[in-house]
Every structure is written in C-alpha cells, then in structure tokens.
Coordinates of C-alpha atoms in Angstrom, one line a residue:
X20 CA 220.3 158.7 208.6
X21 CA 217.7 157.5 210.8
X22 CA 216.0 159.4 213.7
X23 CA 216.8 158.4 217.1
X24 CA 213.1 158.3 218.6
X25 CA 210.9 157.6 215.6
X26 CA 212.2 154.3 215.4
X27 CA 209.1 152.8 216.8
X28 CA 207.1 153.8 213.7
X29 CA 206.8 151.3 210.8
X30 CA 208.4 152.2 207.4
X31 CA 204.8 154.2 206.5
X32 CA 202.5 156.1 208.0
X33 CA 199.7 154.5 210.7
X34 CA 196.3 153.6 208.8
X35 CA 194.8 151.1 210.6
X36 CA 192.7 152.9 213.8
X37 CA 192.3 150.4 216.5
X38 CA 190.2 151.1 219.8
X39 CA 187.1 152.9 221.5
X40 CA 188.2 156.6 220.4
X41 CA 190.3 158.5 223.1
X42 CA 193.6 159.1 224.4
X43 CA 194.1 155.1 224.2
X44 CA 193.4 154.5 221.1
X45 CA 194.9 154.9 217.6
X46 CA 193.3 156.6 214.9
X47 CA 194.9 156.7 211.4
X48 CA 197.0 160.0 211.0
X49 CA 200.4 160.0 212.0
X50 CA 201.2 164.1 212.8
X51 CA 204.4 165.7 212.5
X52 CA 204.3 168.9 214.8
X53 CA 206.6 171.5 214.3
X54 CA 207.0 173.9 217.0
X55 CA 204.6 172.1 219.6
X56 CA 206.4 174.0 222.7
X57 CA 205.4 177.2 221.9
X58 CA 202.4 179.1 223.2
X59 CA 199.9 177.6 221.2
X60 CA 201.7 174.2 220.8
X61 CA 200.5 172.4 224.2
X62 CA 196.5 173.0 222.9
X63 CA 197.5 171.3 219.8
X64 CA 199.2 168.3 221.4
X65 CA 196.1 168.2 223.8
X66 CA 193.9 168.2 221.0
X67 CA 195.5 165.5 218.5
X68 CA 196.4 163.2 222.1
X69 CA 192.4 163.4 222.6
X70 CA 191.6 161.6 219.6
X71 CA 194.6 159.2 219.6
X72 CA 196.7 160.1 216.7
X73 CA 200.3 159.3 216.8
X74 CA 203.0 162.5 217.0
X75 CA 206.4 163.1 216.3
X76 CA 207.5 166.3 217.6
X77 CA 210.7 168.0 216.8
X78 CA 212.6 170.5 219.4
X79 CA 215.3 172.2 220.1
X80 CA 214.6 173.1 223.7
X81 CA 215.8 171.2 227.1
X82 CA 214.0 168.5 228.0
X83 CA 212.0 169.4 230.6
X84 CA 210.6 172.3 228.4
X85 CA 208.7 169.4 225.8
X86 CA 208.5 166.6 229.1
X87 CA 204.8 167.6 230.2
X88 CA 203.9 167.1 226.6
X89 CA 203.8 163.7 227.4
X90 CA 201.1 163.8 229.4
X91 CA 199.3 164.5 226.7
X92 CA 199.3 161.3 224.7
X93 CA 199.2 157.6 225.9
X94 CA 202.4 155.6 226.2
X95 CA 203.8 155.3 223.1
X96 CA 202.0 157.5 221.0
X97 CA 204.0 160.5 221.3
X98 CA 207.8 160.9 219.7
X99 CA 210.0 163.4 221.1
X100 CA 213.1 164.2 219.1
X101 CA 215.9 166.9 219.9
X102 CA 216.6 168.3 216.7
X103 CA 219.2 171.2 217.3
X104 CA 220.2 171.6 213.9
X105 CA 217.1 172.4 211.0
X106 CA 219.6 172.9 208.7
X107 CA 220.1 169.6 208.1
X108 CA 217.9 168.8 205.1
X109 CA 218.2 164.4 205.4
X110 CA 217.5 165.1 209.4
X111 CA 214.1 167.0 208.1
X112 CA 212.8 165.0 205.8
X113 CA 213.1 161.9 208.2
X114 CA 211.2 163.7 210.6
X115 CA 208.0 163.9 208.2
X116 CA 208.4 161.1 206.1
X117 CA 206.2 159.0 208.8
X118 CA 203.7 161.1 208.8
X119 CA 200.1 162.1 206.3
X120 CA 200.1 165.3 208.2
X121 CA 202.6 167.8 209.2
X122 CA 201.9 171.2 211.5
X123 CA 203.9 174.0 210.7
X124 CA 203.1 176.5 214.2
X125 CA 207.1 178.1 213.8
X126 CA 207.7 181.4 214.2
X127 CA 208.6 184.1 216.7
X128 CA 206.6 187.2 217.7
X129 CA 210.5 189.3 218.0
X130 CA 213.6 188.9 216.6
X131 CA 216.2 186.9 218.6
X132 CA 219.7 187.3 218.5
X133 CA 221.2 184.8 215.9
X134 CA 217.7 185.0 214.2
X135 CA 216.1 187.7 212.4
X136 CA 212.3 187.9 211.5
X137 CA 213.2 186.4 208.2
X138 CA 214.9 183.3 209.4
X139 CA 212.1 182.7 212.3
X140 CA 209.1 182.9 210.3
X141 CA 209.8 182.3 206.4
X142 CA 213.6 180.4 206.0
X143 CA 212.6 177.7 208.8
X144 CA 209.2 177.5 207.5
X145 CA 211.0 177.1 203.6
X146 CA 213.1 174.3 204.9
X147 CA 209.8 172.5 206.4
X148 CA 208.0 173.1 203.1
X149 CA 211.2 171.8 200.9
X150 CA 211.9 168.3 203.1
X151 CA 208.1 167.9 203.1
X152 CA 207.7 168.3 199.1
X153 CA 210.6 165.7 198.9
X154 CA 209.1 163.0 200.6
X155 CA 205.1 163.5 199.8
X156 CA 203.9 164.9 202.8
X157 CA 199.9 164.6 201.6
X158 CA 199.1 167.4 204.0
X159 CA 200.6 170.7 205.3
X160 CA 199.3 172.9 207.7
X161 CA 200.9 175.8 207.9
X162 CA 199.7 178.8 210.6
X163 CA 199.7 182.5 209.6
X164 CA 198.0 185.9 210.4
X165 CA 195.0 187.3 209.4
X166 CA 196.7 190.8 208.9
X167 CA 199.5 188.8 207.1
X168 CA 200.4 191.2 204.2
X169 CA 203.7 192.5 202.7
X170 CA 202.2 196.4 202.9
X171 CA 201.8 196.0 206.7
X172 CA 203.9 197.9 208.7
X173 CA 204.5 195.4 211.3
X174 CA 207.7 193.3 210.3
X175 CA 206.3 189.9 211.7
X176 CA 203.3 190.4 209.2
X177 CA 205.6 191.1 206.1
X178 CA 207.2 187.5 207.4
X179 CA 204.0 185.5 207.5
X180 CA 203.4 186.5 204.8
X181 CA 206.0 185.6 202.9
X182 CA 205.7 182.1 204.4
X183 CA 202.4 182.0 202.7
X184 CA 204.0 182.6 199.3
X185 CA 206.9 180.1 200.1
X186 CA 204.3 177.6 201.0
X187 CA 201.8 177.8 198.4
X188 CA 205.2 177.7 196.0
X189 CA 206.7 174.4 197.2
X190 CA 203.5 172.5 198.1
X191 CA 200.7 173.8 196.1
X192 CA 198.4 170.4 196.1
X193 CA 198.7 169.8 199.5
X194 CA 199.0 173.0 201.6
X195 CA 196.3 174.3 204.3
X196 CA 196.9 177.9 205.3
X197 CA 195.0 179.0 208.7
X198 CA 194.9 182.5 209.2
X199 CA 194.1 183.7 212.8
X200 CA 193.8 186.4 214.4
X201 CA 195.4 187.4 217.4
X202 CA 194.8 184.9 220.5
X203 CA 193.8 185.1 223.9
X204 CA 194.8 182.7 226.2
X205 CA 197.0 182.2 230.0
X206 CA 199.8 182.2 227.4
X207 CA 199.2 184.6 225.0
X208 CA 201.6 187.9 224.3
X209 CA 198.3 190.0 223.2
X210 CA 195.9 190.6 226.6
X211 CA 198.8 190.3 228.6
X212 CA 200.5 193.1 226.9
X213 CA 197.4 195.4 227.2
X214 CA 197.1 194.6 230.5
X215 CA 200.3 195.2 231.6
X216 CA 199.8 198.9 229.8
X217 CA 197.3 199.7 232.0
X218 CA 198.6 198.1 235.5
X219 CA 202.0 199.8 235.5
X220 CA 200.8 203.2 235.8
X221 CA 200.6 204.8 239.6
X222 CA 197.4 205.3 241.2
X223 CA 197.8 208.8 241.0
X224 CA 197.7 208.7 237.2
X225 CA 193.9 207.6 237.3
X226 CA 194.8 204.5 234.8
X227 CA 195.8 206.9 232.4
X228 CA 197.3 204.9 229.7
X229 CA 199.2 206.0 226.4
X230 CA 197.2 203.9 223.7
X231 CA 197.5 204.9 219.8
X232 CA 194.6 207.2 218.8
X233 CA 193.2 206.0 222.1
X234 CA 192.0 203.4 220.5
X235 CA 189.4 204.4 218.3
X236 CA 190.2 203.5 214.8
X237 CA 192.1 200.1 215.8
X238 CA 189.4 196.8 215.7
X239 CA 190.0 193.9 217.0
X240 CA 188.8 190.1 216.4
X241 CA 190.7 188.1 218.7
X242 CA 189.7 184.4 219.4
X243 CA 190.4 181.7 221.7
X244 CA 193.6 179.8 221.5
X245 CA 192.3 176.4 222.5
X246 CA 189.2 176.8 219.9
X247 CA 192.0 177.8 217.3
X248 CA 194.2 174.8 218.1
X249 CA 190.8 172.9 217.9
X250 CA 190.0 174.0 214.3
X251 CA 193.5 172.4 213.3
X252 CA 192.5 169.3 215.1
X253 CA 189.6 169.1 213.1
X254 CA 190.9 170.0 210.1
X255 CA 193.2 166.6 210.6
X256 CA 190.6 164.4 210.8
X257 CA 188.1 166.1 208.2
X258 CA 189.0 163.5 204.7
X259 CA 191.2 165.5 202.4
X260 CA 188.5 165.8 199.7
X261 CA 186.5 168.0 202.4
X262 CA 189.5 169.8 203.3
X263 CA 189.4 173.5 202.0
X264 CA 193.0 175.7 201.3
X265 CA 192.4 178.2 203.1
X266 CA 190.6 178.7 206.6
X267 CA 190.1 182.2 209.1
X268 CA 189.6 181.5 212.3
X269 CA 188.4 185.1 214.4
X270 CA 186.6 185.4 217.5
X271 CA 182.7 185.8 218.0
X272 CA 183.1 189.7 218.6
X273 CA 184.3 192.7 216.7
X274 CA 186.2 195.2 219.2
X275 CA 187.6 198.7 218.9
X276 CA 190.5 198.7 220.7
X277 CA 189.0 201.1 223.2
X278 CA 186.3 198.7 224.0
X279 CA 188.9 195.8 224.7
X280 CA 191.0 198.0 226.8
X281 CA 187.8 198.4 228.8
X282 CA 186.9 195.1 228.9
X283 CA 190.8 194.2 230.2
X284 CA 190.0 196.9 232.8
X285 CA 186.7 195.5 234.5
X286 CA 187.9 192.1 235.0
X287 CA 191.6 193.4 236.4
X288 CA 189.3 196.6 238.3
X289 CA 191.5 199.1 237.2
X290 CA 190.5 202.7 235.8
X291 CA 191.0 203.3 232.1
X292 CA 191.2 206.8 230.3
X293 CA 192.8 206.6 227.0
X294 CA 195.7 209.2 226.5
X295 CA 197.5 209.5 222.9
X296 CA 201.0 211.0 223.0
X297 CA 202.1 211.7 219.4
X298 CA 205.8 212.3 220.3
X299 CA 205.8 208.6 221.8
X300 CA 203.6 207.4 219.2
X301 CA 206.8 208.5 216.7
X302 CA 209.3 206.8 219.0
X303 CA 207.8 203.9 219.3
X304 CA 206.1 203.1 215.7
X305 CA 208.8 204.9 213.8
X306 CA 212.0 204.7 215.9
X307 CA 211.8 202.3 217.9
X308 CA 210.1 200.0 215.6
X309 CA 208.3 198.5 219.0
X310 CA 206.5 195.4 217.4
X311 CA 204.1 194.6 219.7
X312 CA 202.6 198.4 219.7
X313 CA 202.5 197.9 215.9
X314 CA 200.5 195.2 215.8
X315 CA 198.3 195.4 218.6
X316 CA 197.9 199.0 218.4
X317 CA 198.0 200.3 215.1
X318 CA 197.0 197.1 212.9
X319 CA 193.3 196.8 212.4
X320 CA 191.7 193.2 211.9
X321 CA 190.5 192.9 208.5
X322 CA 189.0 189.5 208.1
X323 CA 188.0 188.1 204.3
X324 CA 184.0 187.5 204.0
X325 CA 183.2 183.6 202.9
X326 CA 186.0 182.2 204.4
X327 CA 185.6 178.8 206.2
X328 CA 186.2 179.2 209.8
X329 CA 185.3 177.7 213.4
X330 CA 181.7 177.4 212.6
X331 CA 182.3 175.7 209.7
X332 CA 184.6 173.2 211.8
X333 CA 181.6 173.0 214.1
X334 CA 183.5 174.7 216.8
X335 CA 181.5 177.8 218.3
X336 CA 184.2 180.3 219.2
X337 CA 184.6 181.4 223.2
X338 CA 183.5 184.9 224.1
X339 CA 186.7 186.7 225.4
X340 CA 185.1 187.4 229.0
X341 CA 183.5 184.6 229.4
X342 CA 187.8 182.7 230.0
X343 CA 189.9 185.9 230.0
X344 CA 189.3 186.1 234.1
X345 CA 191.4 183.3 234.8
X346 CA 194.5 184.7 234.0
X347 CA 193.8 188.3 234.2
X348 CA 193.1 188.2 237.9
X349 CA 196.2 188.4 238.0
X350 CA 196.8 192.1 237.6
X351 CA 194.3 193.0 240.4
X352 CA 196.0 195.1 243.1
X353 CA 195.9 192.6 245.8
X354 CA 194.1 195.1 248.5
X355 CA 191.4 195.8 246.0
X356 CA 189.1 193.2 247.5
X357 CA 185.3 192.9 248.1
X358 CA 184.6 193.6 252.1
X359 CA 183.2 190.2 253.7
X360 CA 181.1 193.2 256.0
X361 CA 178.8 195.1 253.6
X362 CA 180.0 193.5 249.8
X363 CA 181.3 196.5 248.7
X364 CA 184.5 196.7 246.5
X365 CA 187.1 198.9 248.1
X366 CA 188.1 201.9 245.9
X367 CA 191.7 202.4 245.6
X368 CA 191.5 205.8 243.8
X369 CA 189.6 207.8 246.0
X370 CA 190.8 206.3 249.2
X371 CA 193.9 206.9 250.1
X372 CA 193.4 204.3 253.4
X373 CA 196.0 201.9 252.8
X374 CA 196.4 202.0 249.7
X375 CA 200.1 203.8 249.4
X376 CA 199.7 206.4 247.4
X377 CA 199.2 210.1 248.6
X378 CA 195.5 211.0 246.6

C-alpha cells in the first residue's frame, strides 16, 4: 500500500545534499518524526527544517493542528500524512521505509480514555520499533526520562521505561535513547503546573502553597526544551560511527524543589511559604494517584555521571530564568505593576487598596 503524501520521495532515502545550507537546501537525511505535534515536536521540526533535511511526519490530529508545521520547512521538504490508524503494520513500515532516521517523541504525560499509559508510551512505541526493524531503519531515536525506572512510583516512568526495554529488544544495532529530564518551555506541563500551585491561592493565604515535604528532599534538573530538541538535531547529523547509544540531556543547575518554587515565585511576584499537608499528601500520591504531583513533587532527578549530554553536542544548556519570564508573566496579578511615579512595585499583600481582598 502506498502512502498518500510521500509519493514525492524516490524509492530510497535522500543522499545527495544540494545547496548553501539552510531551510532551502537539502541535506542527506530523510527524518521520519513521530509525534511532531506534541509539545516538544514544533522545536524539533524547527530544528531539522533549519538544516534542510527532508520530513515525513505522521498524525492523527486535524489539520490545522500539524498546518503551521509547514512553516517550518521549504516547499516540498516536509510530508504530512494523516495516519489515524497505527495499527496497521504495512501503513507503518511505509511511513519509515524512506527514511535513515526515524524520531520516536510518542507518548502521553496522562492516561486518555481509550488509551492507557501502556498503550501511549510502550505498545505505540513497540509497533514503531517492529515496522522500523522490518524495513532497516539505520537509526532510531527514541525519547525517554531520566527518572525512567520500573521501581518509580510514577506510572508514566514505569512506561518509559518499558519502552526502553522494548526498544533496545527490537532494534539493538541501531537504537539512540535520550533521556531528559523534565522541560521548561511556553509549552511545557512542568513550570506551568508549579505555577499554577502557587497563583490559585487567595491573597489572604500569603502564597501558602501545599508542596510535598515543602520541597526539601525533591531536586530538580530541568533543561530547556528547544536545547533538548537541539541535541536530537545534532545527533542526526553527527555520522553514525560518532553516534553514542545513549545520551542525558539535564539543565545547567541542580534545584531543590523549594528553590525552584522560589524562583517560579520572583518572576510571577507572588509570595511563597511552603506548607506540607500529610492527609492530602495520602490522597493525592496514594489515592488519587495524581501523576503530575508524583513526578514533579515526589520524584528526585537522579542523573548517571559520564553520560554524553548537551555539552558534548556542543550545545550550552539555557539557565531556567534567563527564558522562563516569557511565559510566566503570565501569572502576575495584573494590578501588581511597577508605579510610572516613584518605581516602586505595588504590594498586593499588605495593601488592601484595590486589591480585592479584605487584609
């Protein structure tokens, strides 16, 4: 069966590069992206339409949803296919069949309703692996965690983890694994989370804000989505004999999760003070079986030393408040402004001047 939208590729993969470099030129990888509208997909597609490589990328979403991919790429360069059904093995394997390299960035943070953790981030990933071991694929990148471990308590991490033995099973010669750790970006379900903890409570709470063990004993690594997205690039274009097999990509600073919270809260201007409930901290890690609180909360980055990692890609990892401001502004009470008459910032918790709240 032939793909509808490939069509324009030749019988094997692109390995002649033609032009200056850039978004108009060809260079001689042919990509195969799986789940390039996702959050981190769009700095991938960026990243590869830089240098000129060809894509083919696969989705299951409307239209408009994958359209401003396109921009991306220069005419031509850049296959969109509607693939509603990944159960179809032959439909698969033509998918990657064009391509030296294919991008495994599938998975899902929650379960869905006609899809459990299971079949998000380890059966979809297995039928990837399988159609890409049937025709050859020479390269497989597959993304994972850096916490990614079947003793986690976190059912996402059990997943990716999973995926990692699936992975290694099927395509031992030829897959990459890139464990990251968790992102920051406009995008991202981690600093928007933590934010959100924080803004939601009333002023006359004094930013008190339930976090687990109030944050003490949690560390964090997080790192730049665009620089991770950039390490993959890179990775593409390095010659396989340079390639390594496995690659951890952190950020350039080791957090508690105290000191994050506080970094969240002088960029939004909000108070913090750290409260730890352990009746909610049941409910939610026990009961509830809240995922995000698991990971973000209770997981502690534990990254592998020797590992080859941004640096090594020649990538220097962004400082998180150096680029977190541009979407955390966001969460500033919009009357918590500097005065234009003596450049003072207004204080919303001991004034109770218009601020609505009864102090």
């Amino acid at each position: 069966m032939a793909v509808r939208g490939v069509r324009a590729l030749s019988a094997s993969p692109v390995t002649v590069s033609t032009g200056r470099g850039g978004r108009s030129s060809t260079n001689s990888h042919t990509v195969t992206v799986f789940g390039s509208t996702g959050r981190m997909g769009r700095f991938l597609i960026n990243s590869l339409g830089q240098s000129g490589s060809q894509l083919i990328l696969p989705h299951r979403c409307d239209t408009h949803t994958i359209n401003p991919l396109k921009m991306a790429s220069d005419l031509g360069q850049q296959h969109q296919v509607y693939t509603p059904d990944f159960n179809d093995e032959a439909h698969l394997e033509d998918l990657v069949k064009y391509s030296d390299v294919v991008v495994n960035l599938t998975g899902s943070h929650r379960p869905r309703l006609h899809h459990s953790f299971k079949d998000s981030n380890a059966t979809l990933t297995h039928k990837i692996a399988r159609a890409c071991k049937n025709v050859g694929t020479p390269c497989f990148i597959h993304m994972s965690h850096i916490n990614a471990s079947y003793d986690s308590p976190s059912q996402y991490l059990k997943t990716k983890a999973l995926s990692e033995e699936i992975v290694l099973h099927e395509l031992p010669n030829s897959a990459i694994i890139v464990r990251s750790a968790d992102c920051f970006h406009a995008w991202d379900d981690f600093t928007h989370y933590l934010a959100r903890l924080n803004s939601r409570k009333r002023l006359v709470q004094k930013g008190r804000t339930q976090i687990y063990k109030r944050g003490i004993f949690t560390y964090k690594q997080p790192v730049f989505g665009p620089d991770v997205m950039k390490g993959v690039a890179r990775i593409i274009s390095t010659p396989d004999q340079d390639r390594q097999r496995l690659y951890q990509f952190v950020g350039p600073k080791l957090y508690s999760l105290h000191e994050f919270m506080q970094s969240i809260t002088d960029i939004t201007f909000r108070m913090y003070q750290p409260i730890f409930n352990p009746v909610r901290h049941i409910v939610e890690a026990n009961i509830a079986r809240y995922e995000n609180y698991i990971r973000y909360q209770m997981v502690t980055d534990k990254p592998i030393n020797g590992l080859p990692g941004l640096e090594d890609l020649g990538i220097k990892p962004s400082v998180f408040e150096d680029e977190a401001l541009f979407w955390l502004r966001n969460y500033r009470i919009f009357w918590q402004t500097w005065d234009p008459l003596d450049g003072q910032k207004s204080d919303i918790y001991n004034n109770s001047m218009g601020t609505g709240e009864n102090l």
